[in-house]
Tab-separated table of C-alpha atoms and ligand atoms in Angstrom:
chain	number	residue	atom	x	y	z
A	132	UNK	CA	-38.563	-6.797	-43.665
A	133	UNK	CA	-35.608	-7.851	-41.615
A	134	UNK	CA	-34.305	-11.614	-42.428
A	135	UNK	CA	-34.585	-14.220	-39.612
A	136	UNK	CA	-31.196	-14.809	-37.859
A	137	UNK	CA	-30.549	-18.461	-39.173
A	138	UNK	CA	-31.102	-21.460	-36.277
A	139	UNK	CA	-27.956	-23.268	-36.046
A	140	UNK	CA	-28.012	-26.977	-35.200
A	141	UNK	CA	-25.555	-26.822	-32.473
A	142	UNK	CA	-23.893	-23.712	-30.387
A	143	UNK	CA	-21.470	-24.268	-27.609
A	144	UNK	CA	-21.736	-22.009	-24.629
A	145	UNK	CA	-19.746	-20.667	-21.744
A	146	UNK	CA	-22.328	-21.654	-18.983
A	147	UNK	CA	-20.153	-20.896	-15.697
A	148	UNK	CA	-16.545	-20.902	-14.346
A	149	UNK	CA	-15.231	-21.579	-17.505
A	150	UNK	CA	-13.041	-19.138	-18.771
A	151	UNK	CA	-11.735	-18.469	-14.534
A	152	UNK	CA	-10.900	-22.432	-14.691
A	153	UNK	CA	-8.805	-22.134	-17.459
A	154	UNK	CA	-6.833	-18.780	-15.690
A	155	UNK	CA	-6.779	-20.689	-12.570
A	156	UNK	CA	-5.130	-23.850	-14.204
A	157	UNK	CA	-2.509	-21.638	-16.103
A	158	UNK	CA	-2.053	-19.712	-12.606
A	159	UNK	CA	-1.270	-22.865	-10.780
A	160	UNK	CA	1.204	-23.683	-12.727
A	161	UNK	CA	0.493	-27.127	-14.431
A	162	UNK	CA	-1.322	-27.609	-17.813
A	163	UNK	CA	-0.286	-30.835	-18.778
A	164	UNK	CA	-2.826	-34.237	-18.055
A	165	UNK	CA	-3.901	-35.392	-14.948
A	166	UNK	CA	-4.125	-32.316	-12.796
A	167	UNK	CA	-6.390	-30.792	-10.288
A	168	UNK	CA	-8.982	-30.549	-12.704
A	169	UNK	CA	-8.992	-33.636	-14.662
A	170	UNK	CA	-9.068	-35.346	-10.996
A	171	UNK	CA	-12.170	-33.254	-10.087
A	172	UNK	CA	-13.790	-34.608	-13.915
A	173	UNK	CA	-13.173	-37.986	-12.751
A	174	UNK	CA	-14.052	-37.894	-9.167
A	175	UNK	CA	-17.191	-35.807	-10.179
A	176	UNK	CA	-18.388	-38.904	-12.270
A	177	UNK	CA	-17.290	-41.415	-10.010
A	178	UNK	CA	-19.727	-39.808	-7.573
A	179	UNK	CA	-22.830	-39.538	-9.100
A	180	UNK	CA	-22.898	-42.334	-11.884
A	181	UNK	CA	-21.150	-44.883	-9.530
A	182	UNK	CA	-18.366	-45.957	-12.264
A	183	UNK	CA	-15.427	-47.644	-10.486
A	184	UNK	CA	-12.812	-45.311	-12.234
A	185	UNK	CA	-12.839	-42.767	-14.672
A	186	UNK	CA	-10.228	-41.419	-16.782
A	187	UNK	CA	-10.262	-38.480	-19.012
A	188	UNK	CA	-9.244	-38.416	-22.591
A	189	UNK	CA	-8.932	-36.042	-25.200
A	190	UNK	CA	-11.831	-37.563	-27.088
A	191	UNK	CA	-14.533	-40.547	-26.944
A	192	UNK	CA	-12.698	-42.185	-30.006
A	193	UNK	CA	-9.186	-41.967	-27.649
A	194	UNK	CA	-11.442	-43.715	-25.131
A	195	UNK	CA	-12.692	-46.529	-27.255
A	196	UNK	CA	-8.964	-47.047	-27.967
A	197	UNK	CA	-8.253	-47.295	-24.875
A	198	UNK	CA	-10.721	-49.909	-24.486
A	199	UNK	CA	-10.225	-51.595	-27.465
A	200	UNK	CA	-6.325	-51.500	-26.365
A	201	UNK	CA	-7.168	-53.172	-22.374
A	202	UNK	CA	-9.413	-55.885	-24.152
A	203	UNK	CA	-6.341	-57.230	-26.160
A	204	UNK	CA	-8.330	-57.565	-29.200
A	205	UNK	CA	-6.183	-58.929	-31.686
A	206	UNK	CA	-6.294	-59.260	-35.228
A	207	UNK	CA	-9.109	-62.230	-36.113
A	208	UNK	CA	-10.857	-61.266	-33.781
A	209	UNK	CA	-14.162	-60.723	-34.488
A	210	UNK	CA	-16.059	-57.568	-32.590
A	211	UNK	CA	-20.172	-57.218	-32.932
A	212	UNK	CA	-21.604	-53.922	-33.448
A	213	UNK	CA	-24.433	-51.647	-34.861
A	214	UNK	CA	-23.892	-50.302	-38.225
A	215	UNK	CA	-25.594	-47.116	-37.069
A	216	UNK	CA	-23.000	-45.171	-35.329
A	217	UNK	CA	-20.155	-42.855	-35.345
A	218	UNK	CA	-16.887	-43.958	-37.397
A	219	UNK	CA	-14.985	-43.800	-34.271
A	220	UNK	CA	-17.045	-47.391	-32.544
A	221	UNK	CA	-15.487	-49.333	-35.546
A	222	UNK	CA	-12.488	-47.561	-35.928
A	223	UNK	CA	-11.133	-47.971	-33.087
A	224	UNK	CA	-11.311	-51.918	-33.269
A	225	UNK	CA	-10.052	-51.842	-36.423
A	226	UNK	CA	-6.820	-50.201	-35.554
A	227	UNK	CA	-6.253	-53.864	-33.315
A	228	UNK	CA	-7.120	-55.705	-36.267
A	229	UNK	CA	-10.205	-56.596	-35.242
A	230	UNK	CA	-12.956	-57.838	-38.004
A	231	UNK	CA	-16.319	-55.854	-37.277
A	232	UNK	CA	-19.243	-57.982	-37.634
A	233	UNK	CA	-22.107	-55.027	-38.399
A	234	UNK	CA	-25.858	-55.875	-37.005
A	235	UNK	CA	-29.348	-54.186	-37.663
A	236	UNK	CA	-31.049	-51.462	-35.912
A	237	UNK	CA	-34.239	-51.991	-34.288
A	238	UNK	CA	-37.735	-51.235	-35.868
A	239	UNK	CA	-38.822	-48.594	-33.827
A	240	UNK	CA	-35.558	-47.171	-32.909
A	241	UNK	CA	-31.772	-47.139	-34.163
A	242	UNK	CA	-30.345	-48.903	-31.325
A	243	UNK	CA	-28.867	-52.892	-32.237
A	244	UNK	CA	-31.300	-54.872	-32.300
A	245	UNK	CA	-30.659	-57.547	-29.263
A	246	UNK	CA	-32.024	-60.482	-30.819
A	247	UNK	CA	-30.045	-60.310	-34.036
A	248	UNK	CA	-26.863	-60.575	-32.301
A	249	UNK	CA	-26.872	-63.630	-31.279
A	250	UNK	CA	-27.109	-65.434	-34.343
A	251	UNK	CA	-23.345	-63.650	-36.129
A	252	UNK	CA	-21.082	-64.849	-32.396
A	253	UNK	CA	-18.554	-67.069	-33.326
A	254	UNK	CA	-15.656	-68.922	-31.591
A	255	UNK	CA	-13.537	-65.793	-32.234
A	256	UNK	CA	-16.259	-62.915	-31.306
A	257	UNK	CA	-14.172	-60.982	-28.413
A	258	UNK	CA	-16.899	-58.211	-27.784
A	259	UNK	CA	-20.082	-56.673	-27.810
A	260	UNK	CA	-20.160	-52.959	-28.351
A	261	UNK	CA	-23.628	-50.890	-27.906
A	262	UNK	CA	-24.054	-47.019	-28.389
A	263	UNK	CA	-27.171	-45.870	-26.770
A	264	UNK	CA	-28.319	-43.532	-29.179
A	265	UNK	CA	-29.590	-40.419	-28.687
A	266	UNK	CA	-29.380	-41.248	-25.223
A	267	UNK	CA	-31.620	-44.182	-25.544
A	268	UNK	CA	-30.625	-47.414	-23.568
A	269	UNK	CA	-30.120	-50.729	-25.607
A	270	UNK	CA	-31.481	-53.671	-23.728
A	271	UNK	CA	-28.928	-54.387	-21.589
A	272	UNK	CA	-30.475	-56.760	-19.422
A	273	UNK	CA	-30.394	-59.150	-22.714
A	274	UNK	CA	-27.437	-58.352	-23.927
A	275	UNK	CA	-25.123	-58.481	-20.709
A	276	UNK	CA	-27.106	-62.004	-20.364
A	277	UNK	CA	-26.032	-62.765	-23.829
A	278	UNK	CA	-22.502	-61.469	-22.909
A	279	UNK	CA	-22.102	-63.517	-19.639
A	280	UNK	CA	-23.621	-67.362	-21.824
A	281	UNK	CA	-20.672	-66.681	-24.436
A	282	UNK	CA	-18.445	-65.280	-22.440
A	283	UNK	CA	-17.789	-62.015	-24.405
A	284	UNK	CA	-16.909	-57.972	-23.358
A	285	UNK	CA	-19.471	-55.709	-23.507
A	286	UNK	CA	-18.255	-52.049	-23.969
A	287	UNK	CA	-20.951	-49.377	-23.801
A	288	UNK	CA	-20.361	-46.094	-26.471
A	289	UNK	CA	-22.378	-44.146	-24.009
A	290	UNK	CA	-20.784	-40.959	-26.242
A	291	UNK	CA	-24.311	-38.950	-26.637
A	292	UNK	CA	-25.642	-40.915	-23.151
A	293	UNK	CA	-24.626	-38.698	-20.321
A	294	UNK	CA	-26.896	-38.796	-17.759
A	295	UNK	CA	-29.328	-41.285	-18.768
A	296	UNK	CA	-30.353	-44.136	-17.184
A	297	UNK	CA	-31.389	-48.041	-17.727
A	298	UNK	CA	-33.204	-49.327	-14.422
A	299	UNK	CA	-31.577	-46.988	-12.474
A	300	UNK	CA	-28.056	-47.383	-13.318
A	301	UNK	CA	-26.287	-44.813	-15.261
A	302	UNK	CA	-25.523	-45.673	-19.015
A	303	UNK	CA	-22.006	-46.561	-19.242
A	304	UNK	CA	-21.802	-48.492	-16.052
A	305	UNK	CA	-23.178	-51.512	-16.830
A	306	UNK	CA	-20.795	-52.849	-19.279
A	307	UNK	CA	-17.436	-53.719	-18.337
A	308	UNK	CA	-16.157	-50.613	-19.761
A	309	UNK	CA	-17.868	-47.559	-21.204
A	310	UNK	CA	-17.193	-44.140	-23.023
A	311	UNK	CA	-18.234	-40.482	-22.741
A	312	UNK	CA	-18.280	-37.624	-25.355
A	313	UNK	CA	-17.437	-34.229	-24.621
A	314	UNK	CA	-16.983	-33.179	-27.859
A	315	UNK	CA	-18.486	-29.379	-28.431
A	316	UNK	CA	-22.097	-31.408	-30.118
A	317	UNK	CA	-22.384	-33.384	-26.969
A	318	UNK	CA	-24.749	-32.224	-23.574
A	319	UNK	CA	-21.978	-31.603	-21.729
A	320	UNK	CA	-18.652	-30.034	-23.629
A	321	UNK	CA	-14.903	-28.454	-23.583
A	322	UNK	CA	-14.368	-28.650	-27.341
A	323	UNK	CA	-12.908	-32.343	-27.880
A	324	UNK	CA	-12.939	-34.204	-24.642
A	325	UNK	CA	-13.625	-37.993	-23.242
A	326	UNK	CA	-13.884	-40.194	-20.516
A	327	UNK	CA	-12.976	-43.470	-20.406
A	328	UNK	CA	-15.595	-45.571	-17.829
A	329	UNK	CA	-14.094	-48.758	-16.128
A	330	UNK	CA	-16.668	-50.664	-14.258
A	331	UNK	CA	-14.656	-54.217	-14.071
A	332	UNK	CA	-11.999	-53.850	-11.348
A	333	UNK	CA	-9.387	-55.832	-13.615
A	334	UNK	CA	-8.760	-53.428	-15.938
A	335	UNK	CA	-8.299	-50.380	-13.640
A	336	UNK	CA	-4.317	-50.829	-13.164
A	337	UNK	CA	-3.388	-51.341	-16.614
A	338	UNK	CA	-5.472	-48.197	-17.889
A	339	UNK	CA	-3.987	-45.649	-16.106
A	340	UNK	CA	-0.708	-47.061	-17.481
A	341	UNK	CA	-2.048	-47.157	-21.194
A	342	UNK	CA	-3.279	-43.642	-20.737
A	343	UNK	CA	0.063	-42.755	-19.687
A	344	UNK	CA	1.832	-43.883	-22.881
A	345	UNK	CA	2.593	-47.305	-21.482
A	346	UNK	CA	4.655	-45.934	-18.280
A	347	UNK	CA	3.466	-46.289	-14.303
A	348	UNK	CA	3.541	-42.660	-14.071
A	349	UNK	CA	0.503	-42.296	-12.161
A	350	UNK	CA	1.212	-44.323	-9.744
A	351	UNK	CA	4.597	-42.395	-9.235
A	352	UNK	CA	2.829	-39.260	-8.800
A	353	UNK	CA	1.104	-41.179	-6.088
A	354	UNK	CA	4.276	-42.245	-4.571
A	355	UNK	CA	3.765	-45.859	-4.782
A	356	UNK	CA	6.511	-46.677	-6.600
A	357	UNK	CA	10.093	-44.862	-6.722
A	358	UNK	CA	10.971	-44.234	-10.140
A	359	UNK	CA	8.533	-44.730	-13.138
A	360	UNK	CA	9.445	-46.738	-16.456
A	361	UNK	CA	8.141	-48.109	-19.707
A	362	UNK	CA	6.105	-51.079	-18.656
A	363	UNK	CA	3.375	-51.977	-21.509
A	364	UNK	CA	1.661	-50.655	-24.770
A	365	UNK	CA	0.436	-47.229	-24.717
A	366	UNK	CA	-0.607	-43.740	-25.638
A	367	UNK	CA	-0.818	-40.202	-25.155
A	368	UNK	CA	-4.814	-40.156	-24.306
A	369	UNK	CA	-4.777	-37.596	-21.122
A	370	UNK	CA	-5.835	-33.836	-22.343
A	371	UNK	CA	-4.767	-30.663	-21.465
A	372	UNK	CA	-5.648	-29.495	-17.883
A	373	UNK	CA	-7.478	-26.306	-20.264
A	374	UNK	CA	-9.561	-28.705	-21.043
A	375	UNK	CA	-10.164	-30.369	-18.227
A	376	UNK	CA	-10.836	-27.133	-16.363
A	377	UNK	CA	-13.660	-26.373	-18.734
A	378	UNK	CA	-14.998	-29.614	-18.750
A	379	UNK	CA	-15.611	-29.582	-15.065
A	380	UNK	CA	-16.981	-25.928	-15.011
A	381	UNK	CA	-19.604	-27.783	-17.029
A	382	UNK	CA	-20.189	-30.521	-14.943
A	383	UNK	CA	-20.891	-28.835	-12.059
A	384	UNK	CA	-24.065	-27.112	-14.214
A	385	UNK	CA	-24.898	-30.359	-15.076
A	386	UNK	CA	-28.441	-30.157	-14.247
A	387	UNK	CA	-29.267	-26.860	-15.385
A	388	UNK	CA	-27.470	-27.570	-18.427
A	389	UNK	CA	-29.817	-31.415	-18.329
A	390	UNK	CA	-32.959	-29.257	-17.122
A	391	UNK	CA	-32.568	-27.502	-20.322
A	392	UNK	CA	-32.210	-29.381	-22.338
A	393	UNK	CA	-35.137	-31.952	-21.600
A	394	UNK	CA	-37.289	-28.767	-21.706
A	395	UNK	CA	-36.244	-28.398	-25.539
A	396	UNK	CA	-36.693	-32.278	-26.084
A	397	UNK	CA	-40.204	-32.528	-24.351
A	398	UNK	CA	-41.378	-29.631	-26.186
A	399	UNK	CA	-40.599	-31.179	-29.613
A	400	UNK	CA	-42.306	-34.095	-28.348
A	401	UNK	CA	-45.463	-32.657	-27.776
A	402	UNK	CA	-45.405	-30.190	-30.749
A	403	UNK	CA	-44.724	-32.871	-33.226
A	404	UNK	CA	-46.661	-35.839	-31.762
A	405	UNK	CA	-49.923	-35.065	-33.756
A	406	UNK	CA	-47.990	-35.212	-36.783
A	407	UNK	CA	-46.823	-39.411	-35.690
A	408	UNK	CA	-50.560	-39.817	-34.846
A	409	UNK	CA	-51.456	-38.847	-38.260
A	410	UNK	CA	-49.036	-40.917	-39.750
A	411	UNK	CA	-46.586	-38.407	-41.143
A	412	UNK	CA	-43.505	-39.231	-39.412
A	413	UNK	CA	-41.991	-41.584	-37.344
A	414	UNK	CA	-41.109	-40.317	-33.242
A	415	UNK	CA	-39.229	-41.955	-30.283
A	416	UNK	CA	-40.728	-45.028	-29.273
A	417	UNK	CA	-41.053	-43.390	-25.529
A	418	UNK	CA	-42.458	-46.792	-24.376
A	419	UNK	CA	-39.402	-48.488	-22.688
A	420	UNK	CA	-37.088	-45.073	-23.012
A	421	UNK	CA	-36.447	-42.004	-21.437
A	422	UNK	CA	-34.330	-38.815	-23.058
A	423	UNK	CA	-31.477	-37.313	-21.867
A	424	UNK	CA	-32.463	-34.710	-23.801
A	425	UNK	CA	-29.171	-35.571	-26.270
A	426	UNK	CA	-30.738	-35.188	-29.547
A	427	UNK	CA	-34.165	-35.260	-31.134
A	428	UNK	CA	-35.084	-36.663	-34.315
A	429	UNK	CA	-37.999	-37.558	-36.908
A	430	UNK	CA	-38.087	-40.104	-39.019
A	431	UNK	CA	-39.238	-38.849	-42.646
A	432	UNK	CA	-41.236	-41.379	-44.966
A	433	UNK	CA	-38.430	-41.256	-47.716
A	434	UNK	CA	-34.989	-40.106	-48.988
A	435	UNK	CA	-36.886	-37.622	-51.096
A	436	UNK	CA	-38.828	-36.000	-48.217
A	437	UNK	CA	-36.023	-35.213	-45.957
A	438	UNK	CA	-34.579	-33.644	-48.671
A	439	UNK	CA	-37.604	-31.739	-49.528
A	440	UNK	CA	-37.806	-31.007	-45.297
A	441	UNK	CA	-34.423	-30.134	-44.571
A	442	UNK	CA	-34.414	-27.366	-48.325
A	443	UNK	CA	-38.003	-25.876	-46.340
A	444	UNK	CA	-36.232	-25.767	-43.009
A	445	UNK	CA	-32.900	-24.046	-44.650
A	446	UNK	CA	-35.693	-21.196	-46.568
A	447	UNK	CA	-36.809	-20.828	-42.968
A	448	UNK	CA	-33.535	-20.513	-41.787
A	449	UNK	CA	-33.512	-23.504	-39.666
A	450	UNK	CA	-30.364	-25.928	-40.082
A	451	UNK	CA	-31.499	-29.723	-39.477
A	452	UNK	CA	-28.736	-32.737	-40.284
A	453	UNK	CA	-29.201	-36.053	-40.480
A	454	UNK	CA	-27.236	-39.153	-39.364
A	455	UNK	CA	-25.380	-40.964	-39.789
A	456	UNK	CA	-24.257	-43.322	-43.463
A	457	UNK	CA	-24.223	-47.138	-42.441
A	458	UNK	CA	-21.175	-48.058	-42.087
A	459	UNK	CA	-21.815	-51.237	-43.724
A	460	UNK	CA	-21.911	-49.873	-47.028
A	461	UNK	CA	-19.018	-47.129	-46.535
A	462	UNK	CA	-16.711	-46.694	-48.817
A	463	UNK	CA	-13.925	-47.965	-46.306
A	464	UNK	CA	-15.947	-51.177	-45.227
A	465	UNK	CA	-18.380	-51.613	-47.863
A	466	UNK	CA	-16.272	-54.682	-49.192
A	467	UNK	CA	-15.454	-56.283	-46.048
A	468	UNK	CA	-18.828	-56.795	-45.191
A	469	UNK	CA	-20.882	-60.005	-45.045
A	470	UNK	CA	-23.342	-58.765	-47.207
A	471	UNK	CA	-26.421	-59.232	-44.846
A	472	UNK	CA	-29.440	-56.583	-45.662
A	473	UNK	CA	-29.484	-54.417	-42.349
A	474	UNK	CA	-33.305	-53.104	-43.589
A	475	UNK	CA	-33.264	-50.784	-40.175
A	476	UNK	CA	-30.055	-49.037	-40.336
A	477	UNK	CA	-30.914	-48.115	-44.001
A	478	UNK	CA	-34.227	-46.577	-43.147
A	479	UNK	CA	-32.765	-44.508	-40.493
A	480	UNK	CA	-29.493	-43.539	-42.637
A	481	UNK	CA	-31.504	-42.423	-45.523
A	482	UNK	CA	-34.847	-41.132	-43.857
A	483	UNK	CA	-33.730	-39.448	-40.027
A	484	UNK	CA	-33.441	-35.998	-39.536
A	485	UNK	CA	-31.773	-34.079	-36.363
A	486	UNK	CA	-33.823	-30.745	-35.204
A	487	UNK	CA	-31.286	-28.087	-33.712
A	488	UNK	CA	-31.274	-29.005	-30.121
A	489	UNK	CA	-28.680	-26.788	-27.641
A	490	UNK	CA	-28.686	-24.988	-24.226
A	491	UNK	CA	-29.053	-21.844	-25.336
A	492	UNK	CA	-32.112	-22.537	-27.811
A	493	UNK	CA	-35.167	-20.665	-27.002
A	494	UNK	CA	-38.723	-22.650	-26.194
A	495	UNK	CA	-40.296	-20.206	-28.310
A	496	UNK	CA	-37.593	-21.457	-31.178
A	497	UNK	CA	-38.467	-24.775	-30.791
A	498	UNK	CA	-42.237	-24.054	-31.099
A	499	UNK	CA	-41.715	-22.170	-34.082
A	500	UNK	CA	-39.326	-24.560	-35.820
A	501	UNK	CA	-41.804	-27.264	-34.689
A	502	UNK	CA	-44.349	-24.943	-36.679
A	503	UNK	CA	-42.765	-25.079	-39.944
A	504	UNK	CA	-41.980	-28.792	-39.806
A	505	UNK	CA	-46.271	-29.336	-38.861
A	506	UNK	CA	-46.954	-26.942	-42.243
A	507	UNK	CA	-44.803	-28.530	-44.049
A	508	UNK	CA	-47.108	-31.318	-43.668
A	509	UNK	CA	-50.206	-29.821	-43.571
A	510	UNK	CA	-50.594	-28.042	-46.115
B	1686	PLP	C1	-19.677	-38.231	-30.801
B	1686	PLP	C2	-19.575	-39.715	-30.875
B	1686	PLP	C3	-18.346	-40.386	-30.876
B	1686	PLP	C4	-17.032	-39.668	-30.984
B	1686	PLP	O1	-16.775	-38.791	-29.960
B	1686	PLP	P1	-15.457	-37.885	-29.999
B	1686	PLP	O2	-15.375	-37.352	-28.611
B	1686	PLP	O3	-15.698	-36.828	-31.031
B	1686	PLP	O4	-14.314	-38.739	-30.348
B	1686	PLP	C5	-18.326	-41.764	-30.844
B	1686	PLP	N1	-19.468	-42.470	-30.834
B	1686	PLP	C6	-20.671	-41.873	-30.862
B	1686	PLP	C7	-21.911	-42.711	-30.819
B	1686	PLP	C8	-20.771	-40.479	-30.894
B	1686	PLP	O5	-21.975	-39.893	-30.933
């Protein structure tokens, strides 16, 4: 009998224009940043999402730097966060000096729980960082509240959040700065990519000029100044116009590439919802959430089982990961922390599992991996 091609968990794609972006860029002549193409990224945004500016990076972590970098966080400060997220939301707060201040996930989801955070802000808390995982909104209406009463920054790792919303607004324009992933796991991709998301008019000068390794470049290309010149603290965060010209190829299938994608989620949803009501496994809490069809997950009852779930997907040739090790008890951080219990982020670190979940993923895949998850179960 022929073997089962294995199920990856992710596959990037070549959805459109590309591979003719990329000749066209290399035609016109200029490759370096802030091009034709990385304008069209950032106008693109601009447009539909409403941010005030955007600026592409060459990664969401270069964009959190950014923003750690235009909130002048210095070292004691203190910066509140969840403990279940990506390296790159603490690291790049570190890197200032910054001391992280680590808070629990939510029962029924991994997002920060809003009303633990008020309890750890101190006299030197700068800022309030949320990731909407998954694509799930945190309660912003609470925490921007809780933001304005203490007079703290709220940055937004909107990183897996493209797309979704909270009340209507986009994620990652409600803070006073947000982030985007484009890296090659993320809905929308070119590789390694970012976008830094400025929605507080006071920082939009001095980005531009950290993006452009501390010079007023930009604004020279603009002609509003005559000669350009080393005027703050900065980096190299602009990519490629390659990338850039992939990137927006992608954007402008955004919702055929969005369309998909929920089609994948939804049907998960409905295949594996018998197996919540029974009390196997723990789902999205779909009560004050909607997906932007980013990643989907199940929560297993133990360590042991996900194990035992991910070895019977893998003999099915299905490849399921889970996410991500609380940074609390890293190996980097594990010492410099408080030592509070965050109960939440351990369940999820030890007991969540990621199904495959990519454009080019078949409905009838989904059904069947959906399948061997319910027998697993069942019998
Ligand atoms: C993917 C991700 C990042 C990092 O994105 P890069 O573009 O790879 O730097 C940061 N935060 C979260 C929550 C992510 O999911």
């Amino acid at each position: 009998m022929e073997q089962d091609k294995l199920i990856p968990f992710n596959k990037p794609y070549i959805i459109g224009n590309e591979l003719s972006y990329i000749a066209d860029a290399v035609q016109y002549g200029k490759i370096s940043g802030n091009g034709k193409y990385t304008k069209r990224c950032q106008e693109f945004l601009e447009k539909i999402y409403g941010f005030k500016k955007c600026l592409m990076t060459t990664s969401c972590t270069d964009a959190l730097e950014m923003a750690a970098i235009l909130l002048e966080i210095q070292p004691g400060d203190e910066v509140i966060m969840p403990a279940f997220t990506f390296v790159s939301t603490a690291n790049a707060f570190i890197l200032r000096g910054a001391k992280i201040v680590f808070v629990d996930s939510k029962d029924n989801d991994p997002n920060i729980d809003e009303t633990k955070i008020e309890a750890v802000i101190t006299k030197k808390t700068k800022a309030i960082v949320v990731v909407h995982y998954a694509g799930m909104p945190c309660n912003m209406d609470y925490i921007m509240n809780l933001a304005t009463k203490h007079n703290l920054y709220v940055i937004e790792d909107a990183a897996q959040a493209i797309d979704s919303f909270y009340n209507g607004k986009a994620l990652g324009s409600i803070g006073h700065l947000g982030t985007y992933s484009f890296h090659e796991t993320k809905n929308i991709q070119c590789g390694e990519g970012g976008m830094l998301l400025i929605n507080d008019e006071q920082f939009k000068a001095r980005a531009e000029i950290i993006w452009e390794k501390g010079t007023n470049r930009a604004a020279f290309f603009r002609g509003e100044i005559d000669k350009y010149g080393w005027v703050d603290i900065g980096s190299s965060f602009l990519p490629s116009e390659l990338n850039a010209a992939f990137l927006f190829a992608q954007l402008e299938n955004l919702e055929k590439i969005q369309n998909k994608r929920k089609a994948i989620w939804n049907t998960y949803y409905k295949k594996l919802q018998s197996l919540e009501t029974n009390g196997y496994i723990q789902l999205f809490d779909l009560k004050n959430t909607t997906s932007n069809g980013h990643l989907f997950y199940i929560v297993c009852k133990s360590l042991e089982e996900r194990m035992q779930l991910i070895k019977h997907l893998r003999e099915h040739n299905v490849h399921a990961v889970f996410h991500y090790q609380s940074l609390h008890k890293s190996n980097y951080f594990k010492d410099q922390h408080d030592g509070r219990t965050l109960e939440n982020v351990e369940k999820f670190s030890d007991r969540l599992l990621r199904l495959p979940l990519f454009y080019e993923l078949s409905l009838q895949e989904v059904e069947k991996i959906s399948t061997i998850i319910t027998n697993f179960y069942e019998n």
